[in-house]
Amino acid sequence: MKKILRKGAILLVIFVAVVAGTSLLMNSQSTDNRSDMNDATLPEVMVKIGSTQANKMYGYKQQMQTDFMRGSITPLDTTKKVTFEINPYSDTVTGLAYEVRTSDGSKVMENRKIKNLTKEENGYLSTEIEIGSDLRMNQEYSMQITLDTNEGEVYYYTRVVSRTQLNTEEYLQFVKDFSVKCLDKEQADTLAGYLEAEDTSSGTNFNNITINSGLSNISWGSLSPKLYMEGVPLIDDINETTASITLNYQISAQNDEDKTEIYDVTEFYRMRYTETRIMLLDFKRSATKVFDPSQTVVSDAGLLLGIRDKNVTYAVNGDGKIAVFEQDGDLWSYAPSSGKITRIFSFRKDEENDSRYVRNEHDIKIIRVADNGDVDFVLYGYMNRGVHEGYSGVCVYHYNSDRNVVEEKVFIPSTESYEFLKEDLGTLTYVNKNNQLFLLFAQKLYQVDIETGTSEVLEEGIKQNHFVVSDTKAHAAWLITSGDDQGKIREIEFDSLKTRDLSPENGQKLRVLGFMNEDLVYGILSDADILTDANGHETEGLSTFRIESFKGKVKKEYHQDGLYITNVTVGSTMMEFELSAKSGNAYAVQKKDNIMNNKKASGSQVDVALITTNRAGTMIRLTMNQKPETDNPLLVYSKIESTEDSPVTLDTTVPQGELYYVYAYGTLDRIYTDPAAAVKRADDQTGVVLNRAQQYVWERGNKKTKMQLNIEDVPEIIRTANWKKKELQDGLGDAGTVIDLTGCSLDSVLYEVSAQRPVIAKTGENSSVVIVGYDEYNTYLYDPSTGQTAPYGLNDSTALFESAGNVFLTYIENITE
């Protein structure tokens, strides 16, 4: 009887366990919200110029700040007509509207709605618009195109500019023709005359091809690629003299095992149109392999990443057994001991990709890698697909290795484009171990609690040039520029949230310089060592700098009697600077010095190595101390865990102020508060300078051969040739903004005269003139003391202005449409 009862009890336990297990399984299955990322749904909009498509635009689900959305330039001819083509994909487009605003977005010039769209044979929709507003010549305007779709309203952005004799279609055809011919060795021979080939004995690097690389490398060497996904040219800049165009496309190539490799390619062209032919002034190409671990990438030597740039973003866990790296917008992890490679995050589809999936306008910051393979990372930029498709912003993710799922922790939308986001978030993006996110965003230091979605501003009014972070991003420091603590340096340790302040002594000022390891480097200067010239330009010379730990321990103090520290650069391994002496109201460099980072380099668990092959040239490999368990790794592709959409809203509006943007090689290069520094940078990078209102301040290569201004058209305050900036600004009032180009070359400032902006130039201690014209041999200088304009030789002018310190002032009219 006891045996029967015992057996019955056992069966009852088994039954309960099975029911419970089944219930758990069913519950797990019913609540499992892991899935592949949603496909892209938004249409694309292109501009049709003649027979060529250009300026492909991707959709946004929120309206963006127009002064932070430069993107492409769509030139207008005298008809001011523009043809749009729309690729709707699987979406339904029921209407189109467009709006033209002043470039700073402050005033609407025109808005209209188009009811009828023409359906083309290829499935595209098209329409032609004619802008009726009176637009100024050579002035950019913002254009927002709005599509009515099943997804609601979707917004697209370009800029329009009216300019004459642009030859736009010829430039576009040249770019497409050049790119296609490069893929065919026979046709490529016709391109030799466009190149400036130099010594190519240094080898082949398909990630960095230039106009100097030689015909063989321009035509892809021994890679033998084919066009895989055609690109649409994007017009970066265009004027009467030159045009800059970017082309993004994909190629395929067969490797040594006859497997297909895919490469993302970006080409930049700068051209000049002549009556006989188009001249290629500059050319750059970068190719990056789409990482594919199904091919042979693992060996005892490490993990082969292929053709790409050598600056690999990667992180490892504590014992170096798991490496996580970013390649071409995708995030991967590799564990040699387990023989597993995991694609943690990607906007790409495994197959049937189109340009929406491969667009790479986002960055990934790896925060930490746990010993169990979990990864915390931050993604910022444009969201190609998924629940945030069509938004620009910041996403914090946690990859759960055990569940093989990427969990979204917080999303912060932004109205800035990726290139502007990168300026801020590239400086600081950090998540501490308490799940708190720290961002430098729109001159504010934000702390966001990831669990609760709350945020607070730790500091406002932070200037980029007074803010520094350590390499690990665990520490930051900044100069406080307003309030009761003005003049102090504040340092924060993000993991503990502790701060410390450094205060200057009386008659002194402090400057943040950088970090060496986690130790702050800061400088000390006396008020008397801030030298000011007659025009108010300040130059600083540090008497001392210190390297100091967060606990206040001084690791090193540097001082040289009679000399001052100038032009400081702090790197991860070395600090470099100049030692200068006072010379009047400036500093004269006497010698250079440096400080090495004395931290002993421990054996690196992961390194980046360059290897060379005959077929693919220079390639990149990650080398690891851990040897692989197998050269045939297990490939794992993560899932996305859907969450309730609860974005954190931050004030990302950039405060008003004078900012100068340098655009070069198709991207935002740098942002300056000093227009002269911006012009020098643009000159070096063959770029352009725009102000906050997106007006052209300076353009490389768009100076007319001669120009003569009518002195009567020059504002009275400018005719006085006063070089005091404040007095000039007061005289101009709201009509214009003074542009101080002191330190620039005469050749550079003559662009301003070409743009019909007179330039005040200092000629002596108490004398100045107004440059109102120039030609091949002379400048034409207006002397306010005599009221006369006279020619002066170019070489003599250069020497005259240099002897007076190259003090140049001009102005730009404020937008008053």
Coordinates of N, CA and C in Angstrom, one line a residue, residues 79-161:
T79 N 15.2 79.9 -64.0 CA 13.8 79.5 -64.0 C 13.3 79.2 -62.6
K80 N 14.3 78.9 -61.7 CA 14.0 78.6 -60.3 C 13.0 77.4 -60.2
K81 N 13.1 76.4 -61.2 CA 12.3 75.2 -61.2 C 13.2 74.1 -60.6
V82 N 12.5 73.2 -59.9 CA 13.2 72.0 -59.3 C 12.2 70.8 -59.6
T83 N 12.9 69.7 -60.0 CA 12.1 68.5 -60.2 C 12.5 67.5 -59.1
F84 N 11.5 67.0 -58.4 CA 11.7 66.0 -57.4 C 11.3 64.6 -57.9
E85 N 12.0 63.6 -57.5 CA 11.6 62.2 -57.8 C 11.6 61.5 -56.4
I86 N 10.5 60.7 -56.2 CA 10.3 60.0 -55.0 C 10.3 58.5 -55.2
N87 N 11.1 57.8 -54.4 CA 11.0 56.3 -54.4 C 10.2 56.0 -53.2
P88 N 8.9 55.6 -53.4 CA 8.0 55.3 -52.2 C 8.3 54.0 -51.5
Y89 N 9.0 53.1 -52.2 CA 9.1 51.7 -51.7 C 7.7 51.1 -51.5
S90 N 7.5 50.6 -50.3 CA 6.2 50.0 -50.0 C 5.2 51.0 -49.4
D91 N 5.6 52.2 -49.2 CA 4.8 53.2 -48.6 C 3.9 53.8 -49.7
T92 N 2.8 54.5 -49.2 CA 1.9 55.2 -50.1 C 2.1 56.7 -49.9
V93 N 2.4 57.5 -50.9 CA 2.6 58.9 -50.8 C 1.4 59.6 -51.5
T94 N 0.7 60.4 -50.7 CA -0.5 61.0 -51.2 C -0.4 62.5 -51.5
G95 N 0.7 63.1 -51.2 CA 0.9 64.5 -51.4 C 2.3 65.0 -51.0
L96 N 2.6 66.2 -51.5 CA 3.9 66.8 -51.3 C 3.7 68.3 -51.0
A97 N 4.4 68.8 -50.0 CA 4.4 70.2 -49.8 C 5.9 70.6 -49.6
Y98 N 6.2 71.9 -49.9 CA 7.5 72.4 -49.7 C 7.5 73.7 -49.0
E99 N 8.6 74.1 -48.3 CA 8.7 75.3 -47.6 C 10.1 75.8 -47.8
V100 N 10.2 77.1 -48.2 CA 11.5 77.7 -48.3 C 11.7 78.8 -47.2
R101 N 12.7 78.7 -46.4 CA 13.0 79.6 -45.3 C 14.4 80.3 -45.5
T102 N 14.5 81.4 -44.8 CA 15.9 81.9 -44.7 C 16.8 80.9 -44.1
S103 N 18.0 80.9 -44.4 CA 18.9 79.8 -44.0 C 19.0 79.6 -42.5
D104 N 18.7 80.6 -41.7 CA 18.7 80.4 -40.3 C 17.4 79.9 -39.8
G105 N 16.4 79.8 -40.7 CA 15.1 79.2 -40.4 C 14.1 80.2 -39.7
S106 N 14.5 81.5 -39.7 CA 13.8 82.5 -39.0 C 12.5 83.0 -39.7
K107 N 12.6 82.9 -41.1 CA 11.5 83.5 -41.8 C 11.1 82.6 -43.0
V108 N 9.8 82.4 -43.2 CA 9.3 81.6 -44.3 C 9.2 82.5 -45.5
M109 N 9.9 82.0 -46.6 CA 9.8 82.8 -47.8 C 8.7 82.3 -48.7
E110 N 8.4 81.0 -48.7 CA 7.4 80.5 -49.6 C 7.0 79.1 -49.0
N111 N 5.7 78.8 -49.1 CA 5.3 77.4 -48.8 C 4.1 77.0 -49.7
R112 N 4.1 75.9 -50.3 CA 3.0 75.5 -51.2 C 2.8 74.0 -51.1
K113 N 1.6 73.5 -51.5 CA 1.3 72.1 -51.5 C 1.0 71.7 -52.9
I114 N 1.6 70.5 -53.2 CA 1.4 69.9 -54.6 C 0.4 68.8 -54.5
K115 N -0.7 68.9 -55.2 CA -1.7 67.9 -55.1 C -1.5 66.7 -56.0
N116 N -1.0 66.9 -57.2 CA -0.8 65.8 -58.2 C 0.6 65.4 -58.4
L117 N 0.9 64.1 -58.1 CA 2.2 63.6 -58.4 C 2.1 62.6 -59.5
T118 N 3.1 62.7 -60.4 CA 3.1 61.8 -61.6 C 3.8 60.5 -61.3
K119 N 3.2 59.4 -61.7 CA 3.8 58.1 -61.5 C 4.6 57.7 -62.7
E120 N 5.8 57.4 -62.5 CA 6.7 57.0 -63.6 C 6.7 55.5 -63.8
E121 N 7.2 55.1 -65.0 CA 7.2 53.6 -65.3 C 8.0 52.8 -64.3
N122 N 9.1 53.4 -63.7 CA 9.9 52.6 -62.7 C 9.3 52.6 -61.3
G123 N 8.1 53.1 -61.2 CA 7.4 53.1 -59.9 C 7.6 54.4 -59.1
Y124 N 8.5 55.2 -59.5 CA 8.8 56.5 -58.8 C 7.7 57.5 -59.0
L125 N 7.6 58.5 -58.1 CA 6.7 59.6 -58.3 C 7.5 60.8 -58.6
S126 N 7.0 61.7 -59.4 CA 7.7 62.9 -59.7 C 6.8 64.1 -59.7
T127 N 7.4 65.3 -59.5 CA 6.7 66.6 -59.6 C 7.7 67.7 -59.9
E128 N 7.3 68.7 -60.5 CA 8.1 69.9 -60.7 C 7.5 71.1 -60.0
I129 N 8.4 71.8 -59.3 CA 7.9 73.0 -58.6 C 8.7 74.2 -59.2
E130 N 8.1 75.4 -59.1 CA 8.7 76.6 -59.5 C 8.6 77.6 -58.3
I131 N 9.8 78.0 -57.8 CA 9.8 78.9 -56.6 C 9.5 80.3 -57.1
G132 N 8.5 80.9 -56.5 CA 8.0 82.2 -56.9 C 8.7 83.3 -56.2
S133 N 9.2 83.1 -55.0 CA 9.8 84.1 -54.2 C 11.0 84.7 -54.8
D134 N 11.3 85.9 -54.5 CA 12.5 86.6 -55.0 C 13.7 86.3 -54.1
L135 N 14.5 85.3 -54.5 CA 15.6 84.9 -53.7 C 16.9 85.7 -54.1
R136 N 17.7 86.0 -53.1 CA 18.9 86.7 -53.4 C 19.9 85.7 -54.1
M137 N 20.7 86.3 -55.0 CA 21.8 85.5 -55.6 C 22.8 85.2 -54.6
N138 N 23.4 84.0 -54.7 CA 24.5 83.5 -53.9 C 24.2 83.4 -52.4
Q139 N 22.9 83.3 -52.1 CA 22.5 83.1 -50.7 C 21.8 81.8 -50.6
E140 N 22.2 81.0 -49.6 CA 21.6 79.7 -49.4 C 20.2 79.9 -48.6
Y141 N 19.2 79.1 -49.0 CA 18.0 79.1 -48.3 C 17.7 77.6 -47.9
S142 N 17.0 77.4 -46.8 CA 16.6 76.1 -46.4 C 15.3 75.7 -47.1
M143 N 15.3 74.4 -47.5 CA 14.1 73.9 -48.1 C 13.7 72.6 -47.3
Q144 N 12.4 72.6 -46.9 CA 11.9 71.4 -46.2 C 10.8 70.9 -47.2
I145 N 10.9 69.6 -47.5 CA 9.9 68.9 -48.3 C 9.1 68.0 -47.4
T146 N 7.8 68.1 -47.4 CA 7.0 67.2 -46.6 C 6.2 66.3 -47.4
L147 N 6.3 65.0 -47.2 CA 5.5 64.0 -47.8 C 4.3 63.5 -46.9
D148 N 3.1 63.4 -47.5 CA 2.0 62.8 -46.7 C 2.1 61.3 -47.1
T149 N 2.3 60.5 -46.0 CA 2.4 59.0 -46.2 C 1.5 58.3 -45.3
N150 N 1.6 56.9 -45.4 CA 0.9 56.1 -44.4 C 1.5 56.2 -43.1
E151 N 2.8 56.6 -43.0 CA 3.5 56.8 -41.7 C 3.2 58.2 -41.1
G152 N 2.4 59.0 -41.8 CA 2.2 60.3 -41.3 C 3.0 61.3 -42.2
E153 N 3.3 62.5 -41.7 CA 4.1 63.4 -42.4 C 5.6 63.1 -42.2
V154 N 6.3 63.1 -43.3 CA 7.7 62.8 -43.3 C 8.5 64.0 -43.9
Y155 N 9.6 64.4 -43.3 CA 10.3 65.6 -43.6 C 11.6 65.4 -44.3
Y156 N 12.0 66.1 -45.3 CA 13.2 66.0 -46.0 C 13.8 67.4 -46.2
Y157 N 15.2 67.4 -46.2 CA 15.8 68.7 -46.2 C 17.0 68.8 -47.2
T158 N 17.0 70.0 -47.9 CA 18.1 70.4 -48.7 C 18.2 71.9 -48.6
R159 N 19.2 72.4 -49.3 CA 19.4 73.9 -49.4 C 19.4 74.3 -50.8
V160 N 18.8 75.4 -51.1 CA 18.7 75.9 -52.5 C 19.5 77.2 -52.6
V161 N 20.1 77.4 -53.7 CA 20.9 78.6 -53.9 C 20.8 79.0 -55.4

